[in-house]
mmCIF file with all atom_site columns, C-alpha atoms in Angstrom:
data_model
loop_
_atom_site.group_PDB
_atom_site.id
_atom_site.type_symbol
_atom_site.label_atom_id
_atom_site.label_alt_id
_atom_site.label_comp_id
_atom_site.label_asym_id
_atom_site.label_entity_id
_atom_site.label_seq_id
_atom_site.pdbx_PDB_ins_code
_atom_site.Cartn_x
_atom_site.Cartn_y
_atom_site.Cartn_z
_atom_site.occupancy
_atom_site.B_iso_or_equiv
_atom_site.pdbx_formal_charge
_atom_site.auth_seq_id
_atom_site.auth_comp_id
_atom_site.auth_asym_id
_atom_site.auth_atom_id
_atom_site.pdbx_PDB_model_num
ATOM 1   C CA . MET A 1 1   ? -3.265  -11.547 -8.583  1.00 62.00 ? 461 MET A CA 1
ATOM 2   C CA . PRO A 1 2   ? -2.105  -8.287  -10.108 1.00 73.00 ? 462 PRO A CA 1
ATOM 3   C CA . ASN A 1 3   ? -1.703  -5.155  -8.023  1.00 89.00 ? 463 ASN A CA 1
ATOM 4   C CA . VAL A 1 4   ? -5.028  -3.384  -7.628  1.00 93.00 ? 464 VAL A CA 1
ATOM 5   C CA . MET A 1 5   ? -6.804  -0.326  -6.283  1.00 94.00 ? 465 MET A CA 1
ATOM 6   C CA . TYR A 1 6   ? -9.534  -1.173  -3.779  1.00 96.00 ? 466 TYR A CA 1
ATOM 7   C CA . THR A 1 7   ? -13.027 0.010   -4.690  1.00 96.00 ? 467 THR A CA 1
ATOM 8   C CA . SER A 1 8   ? -13.022 1.913   -1.384  1.00 96.00 ? 468 SER A CA 1
ATOM 9   C CA . GLY A 1 9   ? -9.949  3.820   -2.629  1.00 94.00 ? 469 GLY A CA 1
ATOM 10  C CA . LYS A 1 10  ? -11.591 4.591   -5.966  1.00 93.00 ? 470 LYS A CA 1
ATOM 11  C CA . VAL A 1 11  ? -14.720 5.887   -4.241  1.00 95.00 ? 471 VAL A CA 1
ATOM 12  C CA . ALA A 1 12  ? -12.675 8.009   -1.817  1.00 95.00 ? 472 ALA A CA 1
ATOM 13  C CA . LEU A 1 13  ? -10.611 9.485   -4.650  1.00 92.00 ? 473 LEU A CA 1
ATOM 14  C CA . LEU A 1 14  ? -13.574 10.255  -6.907  1.00 92.00 ? 474 LEU A CA 1
ATOM 15  C CA . SER A 1 15  ? -15.727 11.654  -4.093  1.00 95.00 ? 475 SER A CA 1
ATOM 16  C CA . GLY A 1 16  ? -12.990 14.006  -2.890  1.00 94.00 ? 476 GLY A CA 1
ATOM 17  C CA . ASN A 1 17  ? -12.365 12.162  0.381   1.00 95.00 ? 477 ASN A CA 1
ATOM 18  C CA . LEU A 1 18  ? -8.829  11.240  -0.668  1.00 93.00 ? 478 LEU A CA 1
ATOM 19  C CA . ASP A 1 19  ? -6.225  13.778  -1.743  1.00 93.00 ? 479 ASP A CA 1
ATOM 20  C CA . TRP A 1 20  ? -3.045  11.853  -2.594  1.00 91.00 ? 480 TRP A CA 1
ATOM 21  C CA . ASP A 1 21  ? -0.586  14.614  -1.772  1.00 89.00 ? 481 ASP A CA 1
ATOM 22  C CA . ALA A 1 22  ? -2.491  16.020  1.243   1.00 93.00 ? 482 ALA A CA 1
ATOM 23  C CA . SER A 1 23  ? -4.104  13.007  2.980   1.00 95.00 ? 483 SER A CA 1
ATOM 24  C CA . ASN A 1 24  ? -2.313  11.065  5.720   1.00 96.00 ? 484 ASN A CA 1
ATOM 25  C CA . MET A 1 25  ? -1.178  8.010   3.689   1.00 97.00 ? 485 MET A CA 1
ATOM 26  C CA . TYR A 1 26  ? 0.499   4.907   5.139   1.00 97.00 ? 486 TYR A CA 1
ATOM 27  C CA . VAL A 1 27  ? 1.838   1.564   3.897   1.00 97.00 ? 487 VAL A CA 1
ATOM 28  C CA . ALA A 1 28  ? 1.499   -1.724  5.783   1.00 97.00 ? 488 ALA A CA 1
ATOM 29  C CA . LEU A 1 29  ? 3.286   -4.986  5.056   1.00 96.00 ? 489 LEU A CA 1
ATOM 30  C CA . VAL A 1 30  ? 1.095   -8.110  5.155   1.00 97.00 ? 490 VAL A CA 1
ATOM 31  C CA . ASP A 1 31  ? 1.888   -11.788 5.454   1.00 96.00 ? 491 ASP A CA 1
ATOM 32  C CA . GLY A 1 32  ? 0.274   -14.721 3.648   1.00 93.00 ? 492 GLY A CA 1
ATOM 33  C CA . THR A 1 33  ? -2.740  -14.840 5.964   1.00 95.00 ? 493 THR A CA 1
ATOM 34  C CA . TYR A 1 34  ? -4.175  -11.762 4.244   1.00 96.00 ? 494 TYR A CA 1
ATOM 35  C CA . VAL A 1 35  ? -6.174  -12.512 1.117   1.00 95.00 ? 495 VAL A CA 1
ATOM 36  C CA . PHE A 1 36  ? -7.272  -9.554  -0.990  1.00 96.00 ? 496 PHE A CA 1
ATOM 37  C CA . ASP A 1 37  ? -11.007 -8.993  -1.038  1.00 96.00 ? 497 ASP A CA 1
ATOM 38  C CA . ASP A 1 38  ? -12.466 -5.960  -2.791  1.00 96.00 ? 498 ASP A CA 1
ATOM 39  C CA . ASP A 1 39  ? -15.209 -5.935  -0.140  1.00 96.00 ? 499 ASP A CA 1
ATOM 40  C CA . HIS A 1 40  ? -12.540 -4.918  2.391   1.00 97.00 ? 500 HIS A CA 1
ATOM 41  C CA . LEU A 1 41  ? -13.015 -1.216  3.042   1.00 98.00 ? 501 LEU A CA 1
ATOM 42  C CA . VAL A 1 42  ? -10.932 -0.213  6.075   1.00 98.00 ? 502 VAL A CA 1
ATOM 43  C CA . LEU A 1 43  ? -7.716  -1.241  7.808   1.00 98.00 ? 503 LEU A CA 1
ATOM 44  C CA . ASP A 1 44  ? -9.608  -3.303  10.399  1.00 98.00 ? 504 ASP A CA 1
ATOM 45  C CA . ASP A 1 45  ? -10.574 -5.640  7.507   1.00 98.00 ? 505 ASP A CA 1
ATOM 46  C CA . VAL A 1 46  ? -6.897  -6.532  6.909   1.00 98.00 ? 506 VAL A CA 1
ATOM 47  C CA . ASP A 1 47  ? -5.406  -9.572  8.671   1.00 96.00 ? 507 ASP A CA 1
ATOM 48  C CA . GLY A 1 48  ? -1.712  -10.355 8.868   1.00 97.00 ? 508 GLY A CA 1
ATOM 49  C CA . ILE A 1 49  ? -0.221  -6.882  9.216   1.00 97.00 ? 509 ILE A CA 1
ATOM 50  C CA . ILE A 1 50  ? 3.497   -7.187  9.912   1.00 96.00 ? 510 ILE A CA 1
ATOM 51  C CA . GLY A 1 51  ? 5.027   -4.794  12.415  1.00 92.00 ? 511 GLY A CA 1
ATOM 52  C CA . THR A 1 52  ? 4.229   -1.096  12.362  1.00 93.00 ? 512 THR A CA 1
ATOM 53  C CA . PRO A 1 53  ? 2.888   0.567   9.209   1.00 96.00 ? 513 PRO A CA 1
ATOM 54  C CA . ALA A 1 54  ? 4.940   3.502   7.914   1.00 96.00 ? 514 ALA A CA 1
ATOM 55  C CA . PRO A 1 55  ? 3.880   6.930   6.647   1.00 97.00 ? 515 PRO A CA 1
ATOM 56  C CA . LEU A 1 56  ? 4.323   7.744   2.972   1.00 96.00 ? 516 LEU A CA 1
ATOM 57  C CA . ALA A 1 57  ? 6.293   10.978  2.834   1.00 95.00 ? 517 ALA A CA 1
ATOM 58  C CA . GLY A 1 58  ? 7.014   13.184  -0.159  1.00 94.00 ? 518 GLY A CA 1
ATOM 59  C CA . ARG A 1 59  ? 3.791   12.370  -1.982  1.00 93.00 ? 519 ARG A CA 1
ATOM 60  C CA . VAL A 1 60  ? 3.247   14.141  -5.294  1.00 92.00 ? 520 VAL A CA 1
ATOM 61  C CA . VAL A 1 61  ? 0.949   13.906  -8.306  1.00 90.00 ? 521 VAL A CA 1
ATOM 62  C CA . THR A 1 62  ? 2.698   14.105  -11.676 1.00 88.00 ? 522 THR A CA 1
ATOM 63  C CA . ASP A 1 63  ? 1.418   15.843  -14.802 1.00 87.00 ? 523 ASP A CA 1
ATOM 64  C CA . ILE A 1 64  ? 0.586   12.465  -16.409 1.00 85.00 ? 524 ILE A CA 1
ATOM 65  C CA . GLY A 1 65  ? -1.742  11.331  -13.612 1.00 84.00 ? 525 GLY A CA 1
ATOM 66  C CA . ALA A 1 66  ? 0.719   9.289   -11.580 1.00 86.00 ? 526 ALA A CA 1
ATOM 67  C CA . GLY A 1 67  ? 1.118   9.347   -7.822  1.00 88.00 ? 527 GLY A CA 1
ATOM 68  C CA . ASP A 1 68  ? 4.528   9.019   -6.235  1.00 90.00 ? 528 ASP A CA 1
ATOM 69  C CA . ALA A 1 69  ? 6.063   8.973   -2.758  1.00 92.00 ? 529 ALA A CA 1
ATOM 70  C CA . ASN A 1 70  ? 9.474   8.652   -1.185  1.00 93.00 ? 530 ASN A CA 1
ATOM 71  C CA . ASP A 1 71  ? 10.784  5.123   -0.775  1.00 93.00 ? 531 ASP A CA 1
ATOM 72  C CA . VAL A 1 72  ? 10.190  3.684   2.709   1.00 93.00 ? 532 VAL A CA 1
ATOM 73  C CA . THR A 1 73  ? 13.215  2.331   4.564   1.00 88.00 ? 533 THR A CA 1
ATOM 74  C CA . THR A 1 74  ? 12.016  1.978   8.156   1.00 85.00 ? 534 THR A CA 1
ATOM 75  C CA . MET A 1 75  ? 9.878   -1.168  8.003   1.00 91.00 ? 535 MET A CA 1
ATOM 76  C CA . VAL A 1 76  ? 11.057  -4.390  9.660   1.00 94.00 ? 536 VAL A CA 1
ATOM 77  C CA . ILE A 1 77  ? 10.010  -7.976  8.922   1.00 95.00 ? 537 ILE A CA 1
ATOM 78  C CA . PRO A 1 78  ? 10.696  -10.227 11.924  1.00 95.00 ? 538 PRO A CA 1
ATOM 79  C CA . LEU A 1 79  ? 12.729  -13.384 11.517  1.00 95.00 ? 539 LEU A CA 1
ATOM 80  C CA . GLY A 1 80  ? 10.427  -16.278 10.585  1.00 94.00 ? 540 GLY A CA 1
ATOM 81  C CA . VAL A 1 81  ? 7.759   -14.056 8.984   1.00 96.00 ? 541 VAL A CA 1
ATOM 82  C CA . THR A 1 82  ? 7.381   -13.617 5.223   1.00 95.00 ? 542 THR A CA 1
ATOM 83  C CA . CYS A 1 83  ? 5.952   -10.506 3.600   1.00 95.00 ? 543 CYS A CA 1
ATOM 84  C CA . ARG A 1 84  ? 3.511   -11.374 0.800   1.00 96.00 ? 544 ARG A CA 1
ATOM 85  C CA . GLY A 1 85  ? 2.043   -7.961  0.044   1.00 95.00 ? 545 GLY A CA 1
ATOM 86  C CA . LEU A 1 86  ? 1.617   -4.254  0.728   1.00 96.00 ? 546 LEU A CA 1
ATOM 87  C CA . VAL A 1 87  ? -1.508  -2.311  1.650   1.00 97.00 ? 547 VAL A CA 1
ATOM 88  C CA . ILE A 1 88  ? -1.671  1.457   1.219   1.00 96.00 ? 548 ILE A CA 1
ATOM 89  C CA . TYR A 1 89  ? -4.369  3.258   3.137   1.00 98.00 ? 549 TYR A CA 1
ATOM 90  C CA . LYS A 1 90  ? -5.553  6.676   4.260   1.00 97.00 ? 550 LYS A CA 1
ATOM 91  C CA . ASN A 1 91  ? -4.734  6.766   7.977   1.00 98.00 ? 551 ASN A CA 1
ATOM 92  C CA . THR A 1 92  ? -7.364  8.372   10.218  1.00 97.00 ? 552 THR A CA 1
ATOM 93  C CA . LEU A 1 93  ? -5.731  6.962   13.387  1.00 96.00 ? 553 LEU A CA 1
ATOM 94  C CA . LEU A 1 94  ? -8.626  4.477   13.710  1.00 97.00 ? 554 LEU A CA 1
ATOM 95  C CA . GLY A 1 95  ? -8.538  1.138   11.900  1.00 97.00 ? 555 GLY A CA 1
ATOM 96  C CA . SER A 1 96  ? -12.324 1.252   11.612  1.00 98.00 ? 556 SER A CA 1
ATOM 97  C CA . THR A 1 97  ? -12.218 4.418   9.462   1.00 97.00 ? 557 THR A CA 1
ATOM 98  C CA . SER A 1 98  ? -8.812  4.172   7.702   1.00 98.00 ? 558 SER A CA 1
ATOM 99  C CA . THR A 1 99  ? -9.752  3.706   4.024   1.00 98.00 ? 559 THR A CA 1
ATOM 100 C CA . LEU A 1 100 ? -7.959  1.016   2.005   1.00 98.00 ? 560 LEU A CA 1
ATOM 101 C CA . VAL A 1 101 ? -6.569  2.392   -1.251  1.00 97.00 ? 561 VAL A CA 1
ATOM 102 C CA . PHE A 1 102 ? -4.112  -0.043  -2.914  1.00 95.00 ? 562 PHE A CA 1
ATOM 103 C CA . PHE A 1 103 ? -3.017  -3.664  -2.573  1.00 96.00 ? 563 PHE A CA 1
ATOM 104 C CA . TRP A 1 104 ? 0.228   -4.985  -4.045  1.00 93.00 ? 564 TRP A CA 1
ATOM 105 C CA . ASP A 1 105 ? 1.292   -8.625  -4.128  1.00 93.00 ? 565 ASP A CA 1
ATOM 106 C CA . THR A 1 106 ? 3.372   -8.517  -7.299  1.00 90.00 ? 566 THR A CA 1
ATOM 107 C CA . ASN A 1 107 ? 6.833   -7.058  -7.963  1.00 85.00 ? 567 ASN A CA 1
ATOM 108 C CA . ASP A 1 108 ? 7.653   -4.900  -11.007 1.00 80.00 ? 568 ASP A CA 1
ATOM 109 C CA . ASP A 1 109 ? 9.042   -8.013  -12.750 1.00 81.00 ? 569 ASP A CA 1
ATOM 110 C CA . CYS A 1 110 ? 5.651   -9.788  -12.299 1.00 84.00 ? 570 CYS A CA 1
ATOM 111 C CA . THR A 1 111 ? 6.939   -12.205 -9.654  1.00 88.00 ? 571 THR A CA 1
ATOM 112 C CA . PRO A 1 112 ? 4.983   -12.565 -6.407  1.00 91.00 ? 572 PRO A CA 1
ATOM 113 C CA . ILE A 1 113 ? 6.160   -10.568 -3.411  1.00 92.00 ? 573 ILE A CA 1
ATOM 114 C CA . ASN A 1 114 ? 7.891   -13.097 -1.174  1.00 93.00 ? 574 ASN A CA 1
ATOM 115 C CA . ARG A 1 115 ? 10.288  -11.390 1.263   1.00 93.00 ? 575 ARG A CA 1
ATOM 116 C CA . PRO A 1 116 ? 11.404  -13.467 4.261   1.00 94.00 ? 576 PRO A CA 1
ATOM 117 C CA . GLY A 1 117 ? 12.150  -11.507 7.401   1.00 93.00 ? 577 GLY A CA 1
ATOM 118 C CA . ASP A 1 118 ? 15.536  -11.194 9.035   1.00 93.00 ? 578 ASP A CA 1
ATOM 119 C CA . ASP A 1 119 ? 14.769  -8.638  11.786  1.00 94.00 ? 579 ASP A CA 1
ATOM 120 C CA . GLY A 1 120 ? 16.358  -5.937  9.626   1.00 89.00 ? 580 GLY A CA 1
ATOM 121 C CA . ALA A 1 121 ? 14.977  -2.886  7.872   1.00 88.00 ? 581 ALA A CA 1
ATOM 122 C CA . VAL A 1 122 ? 13.335  -3.694  4.547   1.00 88.00 ? 582 VAL A CA 1
ATOM 123 C CA . PRO A 1 123 ? 13.271  -1.041  1.843   1.00 88.00 ? 583 PRO A CA 1
ATOM 124 C CA . VAL A 1 124 ? 10.014  -0.484  -0.027  1.00 89.00 ? 584 VAL A CA 1
ATOM 125 C CA . ILE A 1 125 ? 11.162  1.062   -3.282  1.00 86.00 ? 585 ILE A CA 1
ATOM 126 C CA . TRP A 1 126 ? 8.574   2.557   -5.623  1.00 85.00 ? 586 TRP A CA 1
ATOM 127 C CA . SER A 1 127 ? 9.100   2.627   -9.376  1.00 80.00 ? 587 SER A CA 1
ATOM 128 C CA . ASN A 1 128 ? 11.141  5.465   -10.838 1.00 80.00 ? 588 ASN A CA 1
ATOM 129 C CA . GLY A 1 129 ? 9.435   4.896   -14.198 1.00 76.00 ? 589 GLY A CA 1
ATOM 130 C CA . ALA A 1 130 ? 6.694   7.108   -15.587 1.00 74.00 ? 590 ALA A CA 1
ATOM 131 C CA . ASP A 1 131 ? 3.954   5.235   -13.682 1.00 74.00 ? 591 ASP A CA 1
ATOM 132 C CA . LYS A 1 132 ? 5.706   5.869   -10.298 1.00 79.00 ? 592 LYS A CA 1
ATOM 133 C CA . LEU A 1 133 ? 3.838   4.327   -7.351  1.00 77.00 ? 593 LEU A CA 1
ATOM 134 C CA . TYR A 1 134 ? 0.588   4.194   -9.331  1.00 73.00 ? 594 TYR A CA 1
ATOM 135 C CA . GLN A 1 135 ? -0.923  5.753   -12.439 1.00 76.00 ? 595 GLN A CA 1
ATOM 136 C CA . ILE A 1 136 ? -4.570  6.416   -13.198 1.00 72.00 ? 596 ILE A CA 1
ATOM 137 C CA . LEU A 1 137 ? -5.128  5.027   -16.685 1.00 62.00 ? 597 LEU A CA 1
#
């Protein structure tokens, strides 16, 4: 499946409940037990979260409608676990109210995300192209 913005993220953005560069945004790694479902609204709907989600620092909105953030280098995938995707969400400190925004399961080269763990830090590197982390088209 291609990378996608959850409907809950679209609604939050368009209703003013999500401000990319001001909201408390986080990224979570997920394993293969999580299956994207656009009916998922909040973090509690997501199974298979690996380790501790990380904050997205340095968020900006570009003049062409793209959102960007600093790369994340503090996430760890345990040995024997495989990362199959990323979930970005607005963190409210409660899983029952933390709005899902984006789901990624595909790399920039169109191959599926498939990163086996080795107990080491795993970099999450966002695109340096014009579309950055995401672009509203």
